[in-house]
CSV table of C-alpha atoms in Angstrom, one decimal:
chain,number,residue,atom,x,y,z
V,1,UNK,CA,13.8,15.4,-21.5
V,2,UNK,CA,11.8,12.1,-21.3
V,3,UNK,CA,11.2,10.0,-18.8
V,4,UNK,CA,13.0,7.2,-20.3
V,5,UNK,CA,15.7,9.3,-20.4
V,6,UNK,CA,15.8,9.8,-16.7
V,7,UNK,CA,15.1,5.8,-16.3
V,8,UNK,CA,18.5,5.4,-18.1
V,9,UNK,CA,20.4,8.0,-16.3
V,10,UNK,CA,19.5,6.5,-12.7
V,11,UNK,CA,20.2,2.8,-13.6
V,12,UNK,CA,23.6,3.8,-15.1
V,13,UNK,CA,24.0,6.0,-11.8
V,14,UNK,CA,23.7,2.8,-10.1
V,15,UNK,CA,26.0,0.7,-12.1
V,16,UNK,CA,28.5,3.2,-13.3
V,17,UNK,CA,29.1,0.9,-16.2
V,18,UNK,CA,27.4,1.2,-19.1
V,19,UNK,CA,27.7,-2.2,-21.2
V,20,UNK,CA,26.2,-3.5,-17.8
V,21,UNK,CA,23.1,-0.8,-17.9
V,22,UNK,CA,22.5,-1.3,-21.6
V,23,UNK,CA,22.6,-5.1,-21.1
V,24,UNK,CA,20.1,-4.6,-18.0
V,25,UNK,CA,17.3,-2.1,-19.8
V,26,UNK,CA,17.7,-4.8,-22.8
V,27,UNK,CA,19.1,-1.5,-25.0
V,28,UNK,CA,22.1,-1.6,-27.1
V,29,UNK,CA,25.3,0.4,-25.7
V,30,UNK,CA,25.0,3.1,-28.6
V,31,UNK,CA,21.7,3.9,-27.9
V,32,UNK,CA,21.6,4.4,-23.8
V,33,UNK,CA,25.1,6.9,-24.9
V,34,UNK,CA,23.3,8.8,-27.3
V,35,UNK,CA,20.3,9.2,-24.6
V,36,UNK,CA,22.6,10.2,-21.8
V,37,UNK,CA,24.0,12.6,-24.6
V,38,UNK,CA,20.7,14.0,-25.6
V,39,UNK,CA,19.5,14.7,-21.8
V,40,UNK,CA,23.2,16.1,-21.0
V,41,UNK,CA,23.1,18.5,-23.8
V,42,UNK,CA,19.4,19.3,-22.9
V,43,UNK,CA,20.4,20.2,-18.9
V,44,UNK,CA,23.2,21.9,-20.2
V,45,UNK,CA,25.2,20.0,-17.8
V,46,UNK,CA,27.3,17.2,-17.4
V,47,UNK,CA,26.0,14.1,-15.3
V,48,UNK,CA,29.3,11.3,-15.7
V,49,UNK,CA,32.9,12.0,-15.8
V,50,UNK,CA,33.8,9.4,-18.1
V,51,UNK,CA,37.6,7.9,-18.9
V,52,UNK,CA,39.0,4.7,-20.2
V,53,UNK,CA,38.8,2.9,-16.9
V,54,UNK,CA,35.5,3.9,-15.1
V,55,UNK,CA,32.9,6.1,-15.4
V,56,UNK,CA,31.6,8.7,-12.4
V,57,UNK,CA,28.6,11.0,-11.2
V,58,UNK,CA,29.8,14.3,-11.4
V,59,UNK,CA,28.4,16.8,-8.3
V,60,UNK,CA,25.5,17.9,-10.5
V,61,UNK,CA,24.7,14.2,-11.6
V,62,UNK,CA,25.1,13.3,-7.6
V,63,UNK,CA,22.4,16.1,-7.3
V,64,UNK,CA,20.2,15.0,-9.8
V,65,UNK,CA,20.2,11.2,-8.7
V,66,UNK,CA,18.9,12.1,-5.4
V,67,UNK,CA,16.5,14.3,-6.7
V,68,UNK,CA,14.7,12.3,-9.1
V,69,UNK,CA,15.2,8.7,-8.1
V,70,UNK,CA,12.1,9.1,-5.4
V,71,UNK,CA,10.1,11.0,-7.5
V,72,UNK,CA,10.6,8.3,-10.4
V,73,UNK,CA,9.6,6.1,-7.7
V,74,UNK,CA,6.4,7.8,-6.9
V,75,UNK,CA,5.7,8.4,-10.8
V,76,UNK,CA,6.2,4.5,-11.7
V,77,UNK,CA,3.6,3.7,-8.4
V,78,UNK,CA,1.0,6.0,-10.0
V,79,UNK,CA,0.9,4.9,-13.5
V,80,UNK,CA,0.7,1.0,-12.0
V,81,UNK,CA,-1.7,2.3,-9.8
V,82,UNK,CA,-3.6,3.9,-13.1
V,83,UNK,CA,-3.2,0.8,-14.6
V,84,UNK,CA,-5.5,-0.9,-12.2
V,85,UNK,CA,-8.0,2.3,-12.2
V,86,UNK,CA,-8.4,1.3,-16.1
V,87,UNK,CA,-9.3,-2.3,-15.5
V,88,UNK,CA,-11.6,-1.6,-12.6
V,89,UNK,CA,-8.6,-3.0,-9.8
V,90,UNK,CA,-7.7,0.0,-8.0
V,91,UNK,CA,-9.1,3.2,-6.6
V,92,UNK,CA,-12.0,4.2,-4.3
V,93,UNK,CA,-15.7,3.6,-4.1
V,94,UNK,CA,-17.7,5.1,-0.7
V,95,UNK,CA,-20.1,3.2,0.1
V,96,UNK,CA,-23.0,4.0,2.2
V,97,UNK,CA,-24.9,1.5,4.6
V,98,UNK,CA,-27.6,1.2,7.2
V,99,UNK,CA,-26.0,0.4,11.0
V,100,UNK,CA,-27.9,-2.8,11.0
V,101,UNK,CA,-25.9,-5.3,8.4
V,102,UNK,CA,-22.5,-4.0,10.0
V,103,UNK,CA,-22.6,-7.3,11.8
V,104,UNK,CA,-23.4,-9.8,8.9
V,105,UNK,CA,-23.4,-8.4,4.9
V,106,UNK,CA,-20.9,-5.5,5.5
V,107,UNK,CA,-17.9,-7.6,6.9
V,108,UNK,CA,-18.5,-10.5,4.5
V,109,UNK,CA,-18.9,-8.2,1.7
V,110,UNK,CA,-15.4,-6.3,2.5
V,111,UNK,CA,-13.6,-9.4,2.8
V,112,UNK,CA,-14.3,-10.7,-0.6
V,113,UNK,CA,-13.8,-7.3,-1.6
V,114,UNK,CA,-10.5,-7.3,0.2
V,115,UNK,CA,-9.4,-10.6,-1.3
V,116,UNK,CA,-10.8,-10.1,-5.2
V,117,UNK,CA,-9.1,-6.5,-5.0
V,118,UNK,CA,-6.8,-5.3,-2.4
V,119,UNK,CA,-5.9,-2.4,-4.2
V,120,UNK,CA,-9.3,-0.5,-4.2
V,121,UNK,CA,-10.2,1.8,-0.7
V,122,UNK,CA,-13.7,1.3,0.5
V,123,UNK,CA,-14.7,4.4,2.4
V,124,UNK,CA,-17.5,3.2,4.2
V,125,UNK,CA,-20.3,6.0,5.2
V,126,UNK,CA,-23.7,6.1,6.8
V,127,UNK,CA,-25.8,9.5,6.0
V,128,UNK,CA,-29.7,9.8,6.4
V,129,UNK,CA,-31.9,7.6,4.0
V,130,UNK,CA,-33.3,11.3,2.8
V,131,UNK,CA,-30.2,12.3,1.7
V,132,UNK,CA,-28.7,9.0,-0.1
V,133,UNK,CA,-30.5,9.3,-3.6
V,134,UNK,CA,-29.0,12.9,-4.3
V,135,UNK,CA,-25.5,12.0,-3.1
V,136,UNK,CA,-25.2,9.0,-5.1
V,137,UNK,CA,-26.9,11.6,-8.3
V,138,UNK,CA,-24.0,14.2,-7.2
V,139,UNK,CA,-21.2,11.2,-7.2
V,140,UNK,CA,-20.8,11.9,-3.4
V,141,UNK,CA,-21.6,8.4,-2.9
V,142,UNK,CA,-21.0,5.5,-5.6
V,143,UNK,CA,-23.4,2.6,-4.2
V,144,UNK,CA,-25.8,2.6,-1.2
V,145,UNK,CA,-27.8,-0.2,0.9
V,146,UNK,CA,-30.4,1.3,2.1
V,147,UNK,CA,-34.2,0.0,4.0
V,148,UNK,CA,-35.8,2.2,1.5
V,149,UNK,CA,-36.4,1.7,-2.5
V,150,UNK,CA,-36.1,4.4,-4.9
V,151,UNK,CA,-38.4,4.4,-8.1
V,152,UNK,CA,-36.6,7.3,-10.3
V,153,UNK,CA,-34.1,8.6,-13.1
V,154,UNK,CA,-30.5,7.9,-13.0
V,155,UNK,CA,-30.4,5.6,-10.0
V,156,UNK,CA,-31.3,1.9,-10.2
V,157,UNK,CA,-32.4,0.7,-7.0
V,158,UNK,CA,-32.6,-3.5,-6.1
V,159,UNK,CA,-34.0,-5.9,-3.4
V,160,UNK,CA,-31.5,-7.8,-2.2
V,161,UNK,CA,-33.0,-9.2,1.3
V,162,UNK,CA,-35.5,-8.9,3.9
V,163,UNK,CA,-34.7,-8.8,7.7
V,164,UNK,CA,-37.0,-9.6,10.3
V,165,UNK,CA,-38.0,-6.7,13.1
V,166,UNK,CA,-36.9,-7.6,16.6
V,167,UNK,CA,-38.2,-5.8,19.9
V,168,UNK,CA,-35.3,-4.7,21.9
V,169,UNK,CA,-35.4,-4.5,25.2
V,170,UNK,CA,-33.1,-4.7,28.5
V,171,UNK,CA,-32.0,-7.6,29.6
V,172,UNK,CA,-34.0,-8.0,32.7
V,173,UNK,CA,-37.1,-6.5,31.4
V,174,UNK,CA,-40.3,-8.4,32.3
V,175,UNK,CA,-41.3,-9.1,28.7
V,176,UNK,CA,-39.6,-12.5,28.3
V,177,UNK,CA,-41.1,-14.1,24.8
V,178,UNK,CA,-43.3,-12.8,21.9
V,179,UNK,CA,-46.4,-14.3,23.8
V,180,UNK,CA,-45.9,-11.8,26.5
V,181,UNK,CA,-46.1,-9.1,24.0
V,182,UNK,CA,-49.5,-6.9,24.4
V,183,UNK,CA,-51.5,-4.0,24.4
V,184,UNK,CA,-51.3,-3.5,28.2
V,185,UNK,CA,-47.9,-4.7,28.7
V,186,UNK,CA,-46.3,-2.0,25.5
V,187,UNK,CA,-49.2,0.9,26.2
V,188,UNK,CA,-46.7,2.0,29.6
V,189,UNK,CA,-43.3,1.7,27.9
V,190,UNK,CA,-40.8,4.7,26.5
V,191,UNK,CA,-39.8,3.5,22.8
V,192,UNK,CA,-36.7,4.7,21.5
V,193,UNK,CA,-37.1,4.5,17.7
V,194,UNK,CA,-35.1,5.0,13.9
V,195,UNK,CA,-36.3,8.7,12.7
V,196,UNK,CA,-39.6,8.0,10.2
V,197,UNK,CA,-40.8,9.0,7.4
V,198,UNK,CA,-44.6,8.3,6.0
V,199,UNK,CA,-44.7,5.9,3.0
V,200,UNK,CA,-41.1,4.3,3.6
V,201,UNK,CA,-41.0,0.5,3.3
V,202,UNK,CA,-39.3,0.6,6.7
V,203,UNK,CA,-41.8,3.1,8.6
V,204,UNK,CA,-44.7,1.1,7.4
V,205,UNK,CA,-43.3,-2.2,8.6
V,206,UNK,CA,-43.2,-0.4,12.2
V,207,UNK,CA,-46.4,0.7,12.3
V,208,UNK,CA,-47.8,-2.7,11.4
V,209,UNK,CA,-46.4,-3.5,14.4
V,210,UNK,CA,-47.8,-0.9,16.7
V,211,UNK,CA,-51.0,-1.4,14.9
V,212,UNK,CA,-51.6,-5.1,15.5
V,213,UNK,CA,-51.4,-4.3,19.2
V,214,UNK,CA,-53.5,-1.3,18.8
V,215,UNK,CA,-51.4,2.1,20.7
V,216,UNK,CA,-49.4,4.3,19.7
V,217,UNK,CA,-45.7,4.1,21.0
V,218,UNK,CA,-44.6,6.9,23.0
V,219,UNK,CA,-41.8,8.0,21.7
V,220,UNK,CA,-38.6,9.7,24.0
V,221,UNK,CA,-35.9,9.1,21.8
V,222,UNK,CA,-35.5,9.2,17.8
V,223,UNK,CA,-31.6,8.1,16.1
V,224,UNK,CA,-30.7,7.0,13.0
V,225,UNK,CA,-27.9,5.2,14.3
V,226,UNK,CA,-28.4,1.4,15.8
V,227,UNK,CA,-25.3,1.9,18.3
V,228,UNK,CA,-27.2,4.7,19.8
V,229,UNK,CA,-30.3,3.0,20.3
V,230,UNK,CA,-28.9,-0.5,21.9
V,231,UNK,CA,-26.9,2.0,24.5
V,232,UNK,CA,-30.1,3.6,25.3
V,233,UNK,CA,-31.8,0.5,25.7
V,234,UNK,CA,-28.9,-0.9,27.3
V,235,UNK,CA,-29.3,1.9,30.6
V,236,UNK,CA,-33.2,1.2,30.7
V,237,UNK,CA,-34.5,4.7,28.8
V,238,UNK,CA,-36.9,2.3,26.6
V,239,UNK,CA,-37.5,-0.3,24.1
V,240,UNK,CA,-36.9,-0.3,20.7
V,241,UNK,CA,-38.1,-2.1,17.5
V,242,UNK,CA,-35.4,-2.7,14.8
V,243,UNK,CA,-33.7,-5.2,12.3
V,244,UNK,CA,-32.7,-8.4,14.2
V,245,UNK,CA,-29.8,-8.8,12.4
V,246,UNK,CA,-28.6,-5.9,15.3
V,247,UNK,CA,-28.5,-8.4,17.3
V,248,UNK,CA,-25.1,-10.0,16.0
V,249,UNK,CA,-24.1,-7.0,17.3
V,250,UNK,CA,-23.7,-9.0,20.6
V,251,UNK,CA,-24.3,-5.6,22.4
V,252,UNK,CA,-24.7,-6.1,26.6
V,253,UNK,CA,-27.8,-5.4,28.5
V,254,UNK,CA,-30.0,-6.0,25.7
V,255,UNK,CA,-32.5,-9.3,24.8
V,256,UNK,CA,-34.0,-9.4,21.1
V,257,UNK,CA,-37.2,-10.8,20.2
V,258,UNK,CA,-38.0,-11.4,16.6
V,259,UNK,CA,-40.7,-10.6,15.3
V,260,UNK,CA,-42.8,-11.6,12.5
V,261,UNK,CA,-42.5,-8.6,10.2
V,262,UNK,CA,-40.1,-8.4,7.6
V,263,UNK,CA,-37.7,-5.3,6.4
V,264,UNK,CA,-36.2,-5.1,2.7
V,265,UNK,CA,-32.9,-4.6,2.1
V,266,UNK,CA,-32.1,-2.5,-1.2
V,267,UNK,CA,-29.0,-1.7,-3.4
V,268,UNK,CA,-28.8,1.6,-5.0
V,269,UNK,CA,-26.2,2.8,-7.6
V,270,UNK,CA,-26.0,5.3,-10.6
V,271,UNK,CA,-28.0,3.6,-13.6
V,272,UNK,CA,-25.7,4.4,-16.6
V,273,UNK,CA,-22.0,3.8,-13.8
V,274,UNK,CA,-19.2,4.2,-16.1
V,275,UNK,CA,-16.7,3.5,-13.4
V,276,UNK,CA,-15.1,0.4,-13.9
V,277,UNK,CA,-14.3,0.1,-10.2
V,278,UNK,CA,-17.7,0.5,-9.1
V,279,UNK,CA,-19.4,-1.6,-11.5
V,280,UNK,CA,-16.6,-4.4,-10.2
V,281,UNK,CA,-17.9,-4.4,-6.6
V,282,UNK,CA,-21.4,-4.1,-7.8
V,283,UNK,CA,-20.8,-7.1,-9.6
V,284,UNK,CA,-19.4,-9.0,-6.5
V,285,UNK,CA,-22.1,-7.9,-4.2
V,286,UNK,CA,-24.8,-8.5,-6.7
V,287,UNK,CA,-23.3,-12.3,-7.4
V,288,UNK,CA,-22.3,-12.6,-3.7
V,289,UNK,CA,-26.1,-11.5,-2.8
């Protein structure tokens, strides 16, 4: 039993006519009989009562039709959906991403994604930065943006951007502009900050900061997540330094002041990606970046 075979018994189930069939699945007359024939003797049971005048489902045929019409259905949708796996159209990625370019890179990206190939799922995840080398190593994620480069086997890591710091702070908080920004008016303030880790690109640009002022922040609240740190900031629990581009975010009860220190922006994928789906969108963002 083929799967052609089934094709040409559920069209002729349809029609109930087989010149009409065979002239519809471009086959000659003979030939869809013989099939019919061949998957009838096979079953070891008979699918048309045929006579002179017309030709009929029998009960077992009636049976059979609604059996296999949806799951020919489902078969035909996976091997055009295969189809676009093989030329890099279809399938899944997951993609991993700092909170901070959810509000300007992210949605841009996606919609050229979206429009260049509707058929691929993005799932779109944010884990720890300590963490994203050895899930994109164990194929747990296929390409990660990340504040922090990665100088190692398997994974090839890019700069794509820099993104300046911003001070956030509530919105009727007496700091006003980056002139008002001191020693003695930061040395009495609660700082609500990303988690660190000596040596990062991202930790170093911070402590520049806190260094050109001369104190070190006292620190109440650590998240890795930018969400959680504008609410905090939002209900007066401290200040915050992160990227600017946060503040497209167009959170409420927060002010941003940008500051003059720049954060990278890296790419990070599996050096030797065989995928042709992932190395598709890492084309796109690449180009589009």
């Amino acid at each position: 039993m083929t799967i052609q075979q089934i094709g040409y018994f559920l069209h002729l189930s349809e029609e109930l006519h087989y010149w009409r069939t065979s002239y519809k699945m471009n086959v000659t007359q003979s030939v869809l009989s013989r099939q019919i024939k061949a998957l009838e003797d096979e079953l070891q049971v008979t699918l048309f009562q045929r006579t002179n005048r017309k030709v009929e489902l029998t009960a077992a045929g009636k049976f059979l039709q609604q059996q296999w019409k949806p799951l020919l259905g489902q078969l035909e949708s996976a091997v055009r959906y295969a189809r676009k796996i093989h030329k890099g159209e279809g399938g899944s990625i997951v993609l991993n991403h700092p909170g901070s370019i959810s509000y300007d890179i992210l949605p841009a990206l996606l919609n050229q994604v979206s429009a260049m190939y509707p058929h691929i799922k993005v799932e779109l995840v944010q884990h720890k930065h300590t963490q994203e080398i050895e899930l994109i190593k164990n194929y747990q994620v296929d390409i990660s943006f990340s504040r922090h480069p990665y100088d190692g086997d398997l994974v090839t890591s890019k700069l794509v951007r820099t993104d300046n710091l911003a001070l956030v702070l509530p919105t009727d908080h007496p700091i006003r502009k980056v002139a008002d920004i001191s020693r003695k008016t930061l040395k009495n303030e609660r700082f609500i900050l990303t988690t660190l880790t000596d040596g990062e690109a991202f930790q170093m640009r911070i402590s520049e900061f806190f260094a050109q002022y001369r104190f070190q922040p006292n620190i109440s609240f650590e998240s890795d997540f930018g969400s959680i740190i504008l609410s905090l900031v939002a209900r007066g629990l401290g200040i915050s330094v992160i990227p600017y581009s946060y503040s497209l975010a167009g959170h409420p009860g927060v002010r941003f002041l940008q500051l003059p220190f720049e954060v990278p922006l890296y790419l990070h994928w599996r050096t030797n990606e065989d995928n042709k789906v992932v190395r598709n969108i890492l084309d796109l963002i690449t180009t589009a970046l």
